[in-house]
XYZ file of C-alpha atoms in Angstrom:
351
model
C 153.256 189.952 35.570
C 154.618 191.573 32.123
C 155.418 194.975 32.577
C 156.660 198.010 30.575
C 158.238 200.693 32.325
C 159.282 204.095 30.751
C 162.974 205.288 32.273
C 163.462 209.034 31.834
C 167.418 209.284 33.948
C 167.384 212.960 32.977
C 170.642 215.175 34.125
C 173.065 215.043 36.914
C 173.528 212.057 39.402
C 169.667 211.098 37.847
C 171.491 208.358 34.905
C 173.230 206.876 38.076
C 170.769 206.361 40.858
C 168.177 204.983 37.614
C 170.797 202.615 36.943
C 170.334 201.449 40.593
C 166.784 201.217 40.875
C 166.461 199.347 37.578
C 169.192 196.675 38.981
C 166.893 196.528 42.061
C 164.127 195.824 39.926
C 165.250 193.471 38.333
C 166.466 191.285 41.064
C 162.541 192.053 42.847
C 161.462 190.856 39.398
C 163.490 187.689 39.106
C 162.919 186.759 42.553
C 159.115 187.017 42.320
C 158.969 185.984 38.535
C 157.816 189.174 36.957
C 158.915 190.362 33.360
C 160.106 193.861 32.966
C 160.772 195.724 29.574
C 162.739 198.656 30.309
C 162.055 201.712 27.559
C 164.599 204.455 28.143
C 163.988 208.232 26.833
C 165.511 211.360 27.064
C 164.235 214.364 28.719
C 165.512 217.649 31.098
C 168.541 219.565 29.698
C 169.574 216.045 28.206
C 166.793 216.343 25.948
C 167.487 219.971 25.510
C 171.011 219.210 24.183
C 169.524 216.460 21.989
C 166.732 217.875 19.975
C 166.499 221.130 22.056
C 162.860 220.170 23.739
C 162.558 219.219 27.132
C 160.080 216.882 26.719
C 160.154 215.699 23.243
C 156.962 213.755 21.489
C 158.677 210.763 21.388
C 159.295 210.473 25.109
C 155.708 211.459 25.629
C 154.786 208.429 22.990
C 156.733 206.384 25.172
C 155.817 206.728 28.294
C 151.777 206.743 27.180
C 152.482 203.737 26.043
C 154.313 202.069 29.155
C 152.777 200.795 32.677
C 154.712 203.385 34.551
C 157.600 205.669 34.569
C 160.648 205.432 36.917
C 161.871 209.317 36.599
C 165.459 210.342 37.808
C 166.306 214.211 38.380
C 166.517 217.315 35.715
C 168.059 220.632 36.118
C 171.611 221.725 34.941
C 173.883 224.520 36.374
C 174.012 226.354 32.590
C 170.146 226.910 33.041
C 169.589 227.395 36.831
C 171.714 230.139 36.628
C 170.701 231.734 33.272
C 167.119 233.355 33.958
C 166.554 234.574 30.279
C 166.751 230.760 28.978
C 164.349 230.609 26.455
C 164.005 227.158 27.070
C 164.619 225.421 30.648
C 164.799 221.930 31.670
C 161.913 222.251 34.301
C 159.618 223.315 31.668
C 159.825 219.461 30.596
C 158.642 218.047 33.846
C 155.539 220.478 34.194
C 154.689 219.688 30.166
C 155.198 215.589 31.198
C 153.001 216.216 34.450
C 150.320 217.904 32.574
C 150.371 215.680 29.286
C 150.208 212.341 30.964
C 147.402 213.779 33.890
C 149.783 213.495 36.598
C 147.562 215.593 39.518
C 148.403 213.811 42.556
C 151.954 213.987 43.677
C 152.429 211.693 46.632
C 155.156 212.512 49.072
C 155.597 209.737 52.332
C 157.736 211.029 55.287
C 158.908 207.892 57.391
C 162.306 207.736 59.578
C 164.422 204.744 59.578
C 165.055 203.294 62.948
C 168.758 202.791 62.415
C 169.005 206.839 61.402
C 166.777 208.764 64.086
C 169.851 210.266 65.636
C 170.732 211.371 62.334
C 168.262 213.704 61.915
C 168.609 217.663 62.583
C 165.157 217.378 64.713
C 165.441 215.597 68.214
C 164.674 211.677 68.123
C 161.950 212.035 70.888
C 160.060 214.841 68.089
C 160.547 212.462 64.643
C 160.074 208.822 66.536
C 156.913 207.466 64.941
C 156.409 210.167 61.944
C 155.035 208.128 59.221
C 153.002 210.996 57.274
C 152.009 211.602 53.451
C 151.850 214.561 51.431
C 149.765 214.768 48.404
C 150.268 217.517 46.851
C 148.125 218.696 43.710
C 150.524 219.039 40.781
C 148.985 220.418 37.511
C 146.908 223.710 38.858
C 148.041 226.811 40.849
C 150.347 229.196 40.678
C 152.692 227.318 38.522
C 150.344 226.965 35.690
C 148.431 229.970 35.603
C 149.229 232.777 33.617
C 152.323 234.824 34.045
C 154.283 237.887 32.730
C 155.629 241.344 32.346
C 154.249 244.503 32.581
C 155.547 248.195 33.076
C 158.131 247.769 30.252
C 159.586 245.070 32.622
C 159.382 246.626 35.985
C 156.004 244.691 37.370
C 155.968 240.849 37.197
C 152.723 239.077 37.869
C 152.107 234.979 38.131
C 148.270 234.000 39.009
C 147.064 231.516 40.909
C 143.964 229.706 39.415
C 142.796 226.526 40.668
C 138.696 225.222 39.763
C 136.663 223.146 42.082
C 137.202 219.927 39.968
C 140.538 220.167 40.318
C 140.345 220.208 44.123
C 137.723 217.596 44.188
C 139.748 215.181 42.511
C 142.654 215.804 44.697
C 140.770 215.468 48.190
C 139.391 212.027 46.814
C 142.798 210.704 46.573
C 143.442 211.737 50.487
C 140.180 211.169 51.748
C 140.393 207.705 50.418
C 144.287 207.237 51.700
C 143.202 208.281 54.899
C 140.728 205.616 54.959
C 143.092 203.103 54.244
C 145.382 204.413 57.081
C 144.433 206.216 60.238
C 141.372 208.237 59.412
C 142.821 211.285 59.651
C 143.369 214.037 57.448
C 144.700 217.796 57.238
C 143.883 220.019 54.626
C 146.811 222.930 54.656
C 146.014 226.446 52.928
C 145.768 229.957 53.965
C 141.564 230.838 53.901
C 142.785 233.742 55.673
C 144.262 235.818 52.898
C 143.686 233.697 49.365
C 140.566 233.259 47.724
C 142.125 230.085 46.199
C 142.726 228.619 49.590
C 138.682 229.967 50.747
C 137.758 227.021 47.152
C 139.939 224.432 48.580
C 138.525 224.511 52.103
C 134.771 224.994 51.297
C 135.045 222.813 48.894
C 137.132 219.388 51.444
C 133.926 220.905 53.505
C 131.614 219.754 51.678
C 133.175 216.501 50.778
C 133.713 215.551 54.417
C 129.560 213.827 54.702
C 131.055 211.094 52.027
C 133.503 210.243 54.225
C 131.726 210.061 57.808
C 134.624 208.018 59.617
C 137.658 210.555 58.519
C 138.423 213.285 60.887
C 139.410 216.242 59.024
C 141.672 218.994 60.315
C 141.791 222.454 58.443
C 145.106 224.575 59.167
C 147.590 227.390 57.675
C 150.437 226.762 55.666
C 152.572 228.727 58.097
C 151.330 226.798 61.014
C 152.053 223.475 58.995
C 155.386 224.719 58.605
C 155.752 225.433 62.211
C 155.044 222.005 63.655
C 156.342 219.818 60.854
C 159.579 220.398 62.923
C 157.695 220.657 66.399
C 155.562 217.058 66.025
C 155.518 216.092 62.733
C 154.044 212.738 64.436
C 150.885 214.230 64.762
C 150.339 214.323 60.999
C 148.956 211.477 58.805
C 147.957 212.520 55.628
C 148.032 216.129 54.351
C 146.023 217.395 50.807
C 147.185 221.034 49.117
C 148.113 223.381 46.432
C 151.022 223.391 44.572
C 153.743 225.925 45.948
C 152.919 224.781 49.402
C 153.196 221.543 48.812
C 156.628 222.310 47.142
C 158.111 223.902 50.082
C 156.475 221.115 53.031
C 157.636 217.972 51.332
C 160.423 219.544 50.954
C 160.547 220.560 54.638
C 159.277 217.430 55.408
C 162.012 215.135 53.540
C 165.055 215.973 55.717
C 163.447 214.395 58.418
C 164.738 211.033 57.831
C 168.050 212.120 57.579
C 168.934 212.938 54.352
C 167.059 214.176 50.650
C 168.696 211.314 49.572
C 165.800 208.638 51.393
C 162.466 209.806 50.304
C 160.644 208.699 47.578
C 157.625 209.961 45.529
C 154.796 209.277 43.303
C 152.691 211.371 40.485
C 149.383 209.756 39.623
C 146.771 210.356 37.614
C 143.684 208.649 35.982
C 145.828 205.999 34.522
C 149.489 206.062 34.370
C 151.817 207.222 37.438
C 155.349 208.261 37.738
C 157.650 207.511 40.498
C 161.075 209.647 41.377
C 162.920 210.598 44.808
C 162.098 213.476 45.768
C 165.972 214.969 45.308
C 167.681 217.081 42.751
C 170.167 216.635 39.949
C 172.661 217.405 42.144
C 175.352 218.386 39.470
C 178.288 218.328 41.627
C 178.005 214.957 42.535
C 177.638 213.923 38.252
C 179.836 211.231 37.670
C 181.164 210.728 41.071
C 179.714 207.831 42.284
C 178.261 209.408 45.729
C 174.863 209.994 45.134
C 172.685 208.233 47.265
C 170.247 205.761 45.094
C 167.832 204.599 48.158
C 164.853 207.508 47.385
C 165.368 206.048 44.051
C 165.101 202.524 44.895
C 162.428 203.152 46.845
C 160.093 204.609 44.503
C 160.748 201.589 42.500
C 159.040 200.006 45.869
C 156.439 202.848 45.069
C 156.063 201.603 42.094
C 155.646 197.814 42.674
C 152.997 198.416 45.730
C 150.704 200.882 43.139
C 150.820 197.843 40.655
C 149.642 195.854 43.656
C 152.594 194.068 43.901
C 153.364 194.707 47.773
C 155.305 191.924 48.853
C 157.956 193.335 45.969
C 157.588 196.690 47.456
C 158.149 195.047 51.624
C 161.045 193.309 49.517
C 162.802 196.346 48.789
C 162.059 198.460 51.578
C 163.533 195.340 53.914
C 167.001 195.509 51.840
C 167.043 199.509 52.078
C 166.178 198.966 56.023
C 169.254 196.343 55.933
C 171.821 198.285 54.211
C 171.246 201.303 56.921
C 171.684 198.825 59.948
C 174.489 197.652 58.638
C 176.185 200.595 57.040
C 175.780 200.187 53.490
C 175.275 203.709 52.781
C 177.112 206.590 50.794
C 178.719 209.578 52.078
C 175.387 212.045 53.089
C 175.005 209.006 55.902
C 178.370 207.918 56.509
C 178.735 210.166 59.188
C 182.546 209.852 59.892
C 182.192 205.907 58.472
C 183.104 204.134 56.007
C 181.465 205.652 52.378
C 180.166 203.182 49.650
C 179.642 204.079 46.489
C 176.344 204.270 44.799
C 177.014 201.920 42.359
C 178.515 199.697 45.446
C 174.998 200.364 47.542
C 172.916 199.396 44.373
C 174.952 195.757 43.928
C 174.417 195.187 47.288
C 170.841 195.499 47.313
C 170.172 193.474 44.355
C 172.156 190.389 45.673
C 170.617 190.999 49.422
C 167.360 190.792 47.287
């Protein structure tokens, strides 16, 4: 297979965990005899600093034009902590998610066997969680018109979200639940938001088309709750925006560390892959970021082009490298601490 991928590294550690996944892509692609064309572009406060746009046209041109885009991490200290910025860095990814149709952000929560005592839950809760968040990424509160009023005094953001929008979100879990365990869980608050009343009459009335799926309707707070309880006892979970924000990010230290999970944005045609973590800006240049969420959305990537022996390829040599201690400083854990450069070599020649 011939493929063109669009690489947007972005800010922070997000240059050097790219540079890892692409390396493990490459050796996946070698060993299985794929061709890849790798088209870099700039975006985030990188792109900012450049032409002073966070997502310029010509990144957009790029990445319409590719197979897929392997996405790295934006944000930068100067902005996050200068709330009159004109111009931010996160204003890039919600232009890219909405230009390119990106409505489905998919968000797995597994545990590695060789980490379970690692993680800040108990090993007899976690054992087993293998759940998936999708999480609907171009409606809500985040899009819908914000502002000022009061000369300044009253702020106001509204949350808007149609029944389309909804629709085509529950698809997407009704038919991943199909393809794993039949169950699904549809998180909101019908309680107190009319928004939340659309989403759950509306997975209501979807639920005849899907006669073998059993569906589950619950709170976001109650989500919250037992995502550190028995997060076993989820499979896959459809919502909003904001609270799918703040569960996958719940969710993610689960494994262990940020630094593990991967993610997916898909749309109608193209879809974008990135871990799930930060810029991290005081790790820039350092050499300790972690590059396995990374590497493993590059696995994302492979298995959505079909390609799932590539995917089981990677996902082996990240397994590996944790048994064996291959693994930077956020898992060291009193160890020895490799660098990420140092992790990403090893999993290319392993693969």
């Amino acid at each position: 297979m011939k493929l063109t991928i669009a690489v947007l590294a972005g800010d922070g550690i997000g240059p050097e965990v790219i540079d890892q996944a692409v390396k493990v892509s490459d050796a996946v692609a070698k060993k299985f005899g794929h061709e890849i064309t790798w088209k870099p572009a700039l975006t985030g406060a990188a792109a900012i600093d450049a032409v002073g746009e966070p997502y310029p046209d010509e990144t957009h041109e790029i990445c319409k034009s590719s197979d897929a885009v392997l996405f790295g991490a934006i944000g930068h200290p100067k902005y996050d902590n200068d709330p009159s910025a004109p111009v931010r860095p996160e204003q890039g990814l919600l232009k890219m998610r909405k230009a390119l149709g990106l409505f489905a952000n998919v968000r797995p929560t597994f545990t590695f066997p060789s980490l379970l005592d690692k993680s800040p839950l108990k090993r007899e809760r976690i054992e087993g969680t293998d759940l998936v968040f999708l999480r609907e990424l171009t409606g809500g509160i985040y899009f819908g018109e914000k502002g000022r009023r009061d000369g300044g005094e009253t702020a106001f953001d509204n949350c808007v979200y149609t029944r389309g929008e909804v629709q085509r979100l529950a698809k997407k879990g009704f038919e991943l639940a199909m393809a794993r365990s039949k169950k699904l869980c549809c998180v909101d608050k019908a309680n107190v938001l009319e928004t939340s009343r659309l989403w759950r009459e509306t997975v209501q009335a979807m639920e005849k088309e899907y006669p073998e799926v059993t569906v589950s309707y619950e709170f976001v707070d109650a989500v919250a709750m037992r995502l550190v309880q028995w997060p076993n006892s989820y499979d896959v979970l459809i919502t909003e925006n904001l609270f799918g924000d703040i569960l996958t990010d719940e969710a993610s230290v689960i494994s262990g560390s940020m630094g593990l999970m991967p993610s997916a944005s898909l749309g109608s045609d193209i879809g974008l892959f990135e871990p799930i973590h930060g810029s991290y800006p005081q790790a820039t240049g350092k050499n300790i970021a972690n590059p396995m969420a990374t590497v493993l959305s590059a696995a994302m990537m492979f298995e959505n082009f079909g390609l799932n022996e590539e995917g089981k390829t990677i996902r082996d040599a990240v397994n590996s490298a944790l048994e064996k201690g291959m693994v930077t400083e956020d898992l060291a854990d009193g160890g020895k601490a490799h660098g990420t450069k140092e992790v990403g070599d090893w999993l290319a020649a392993n693969i």
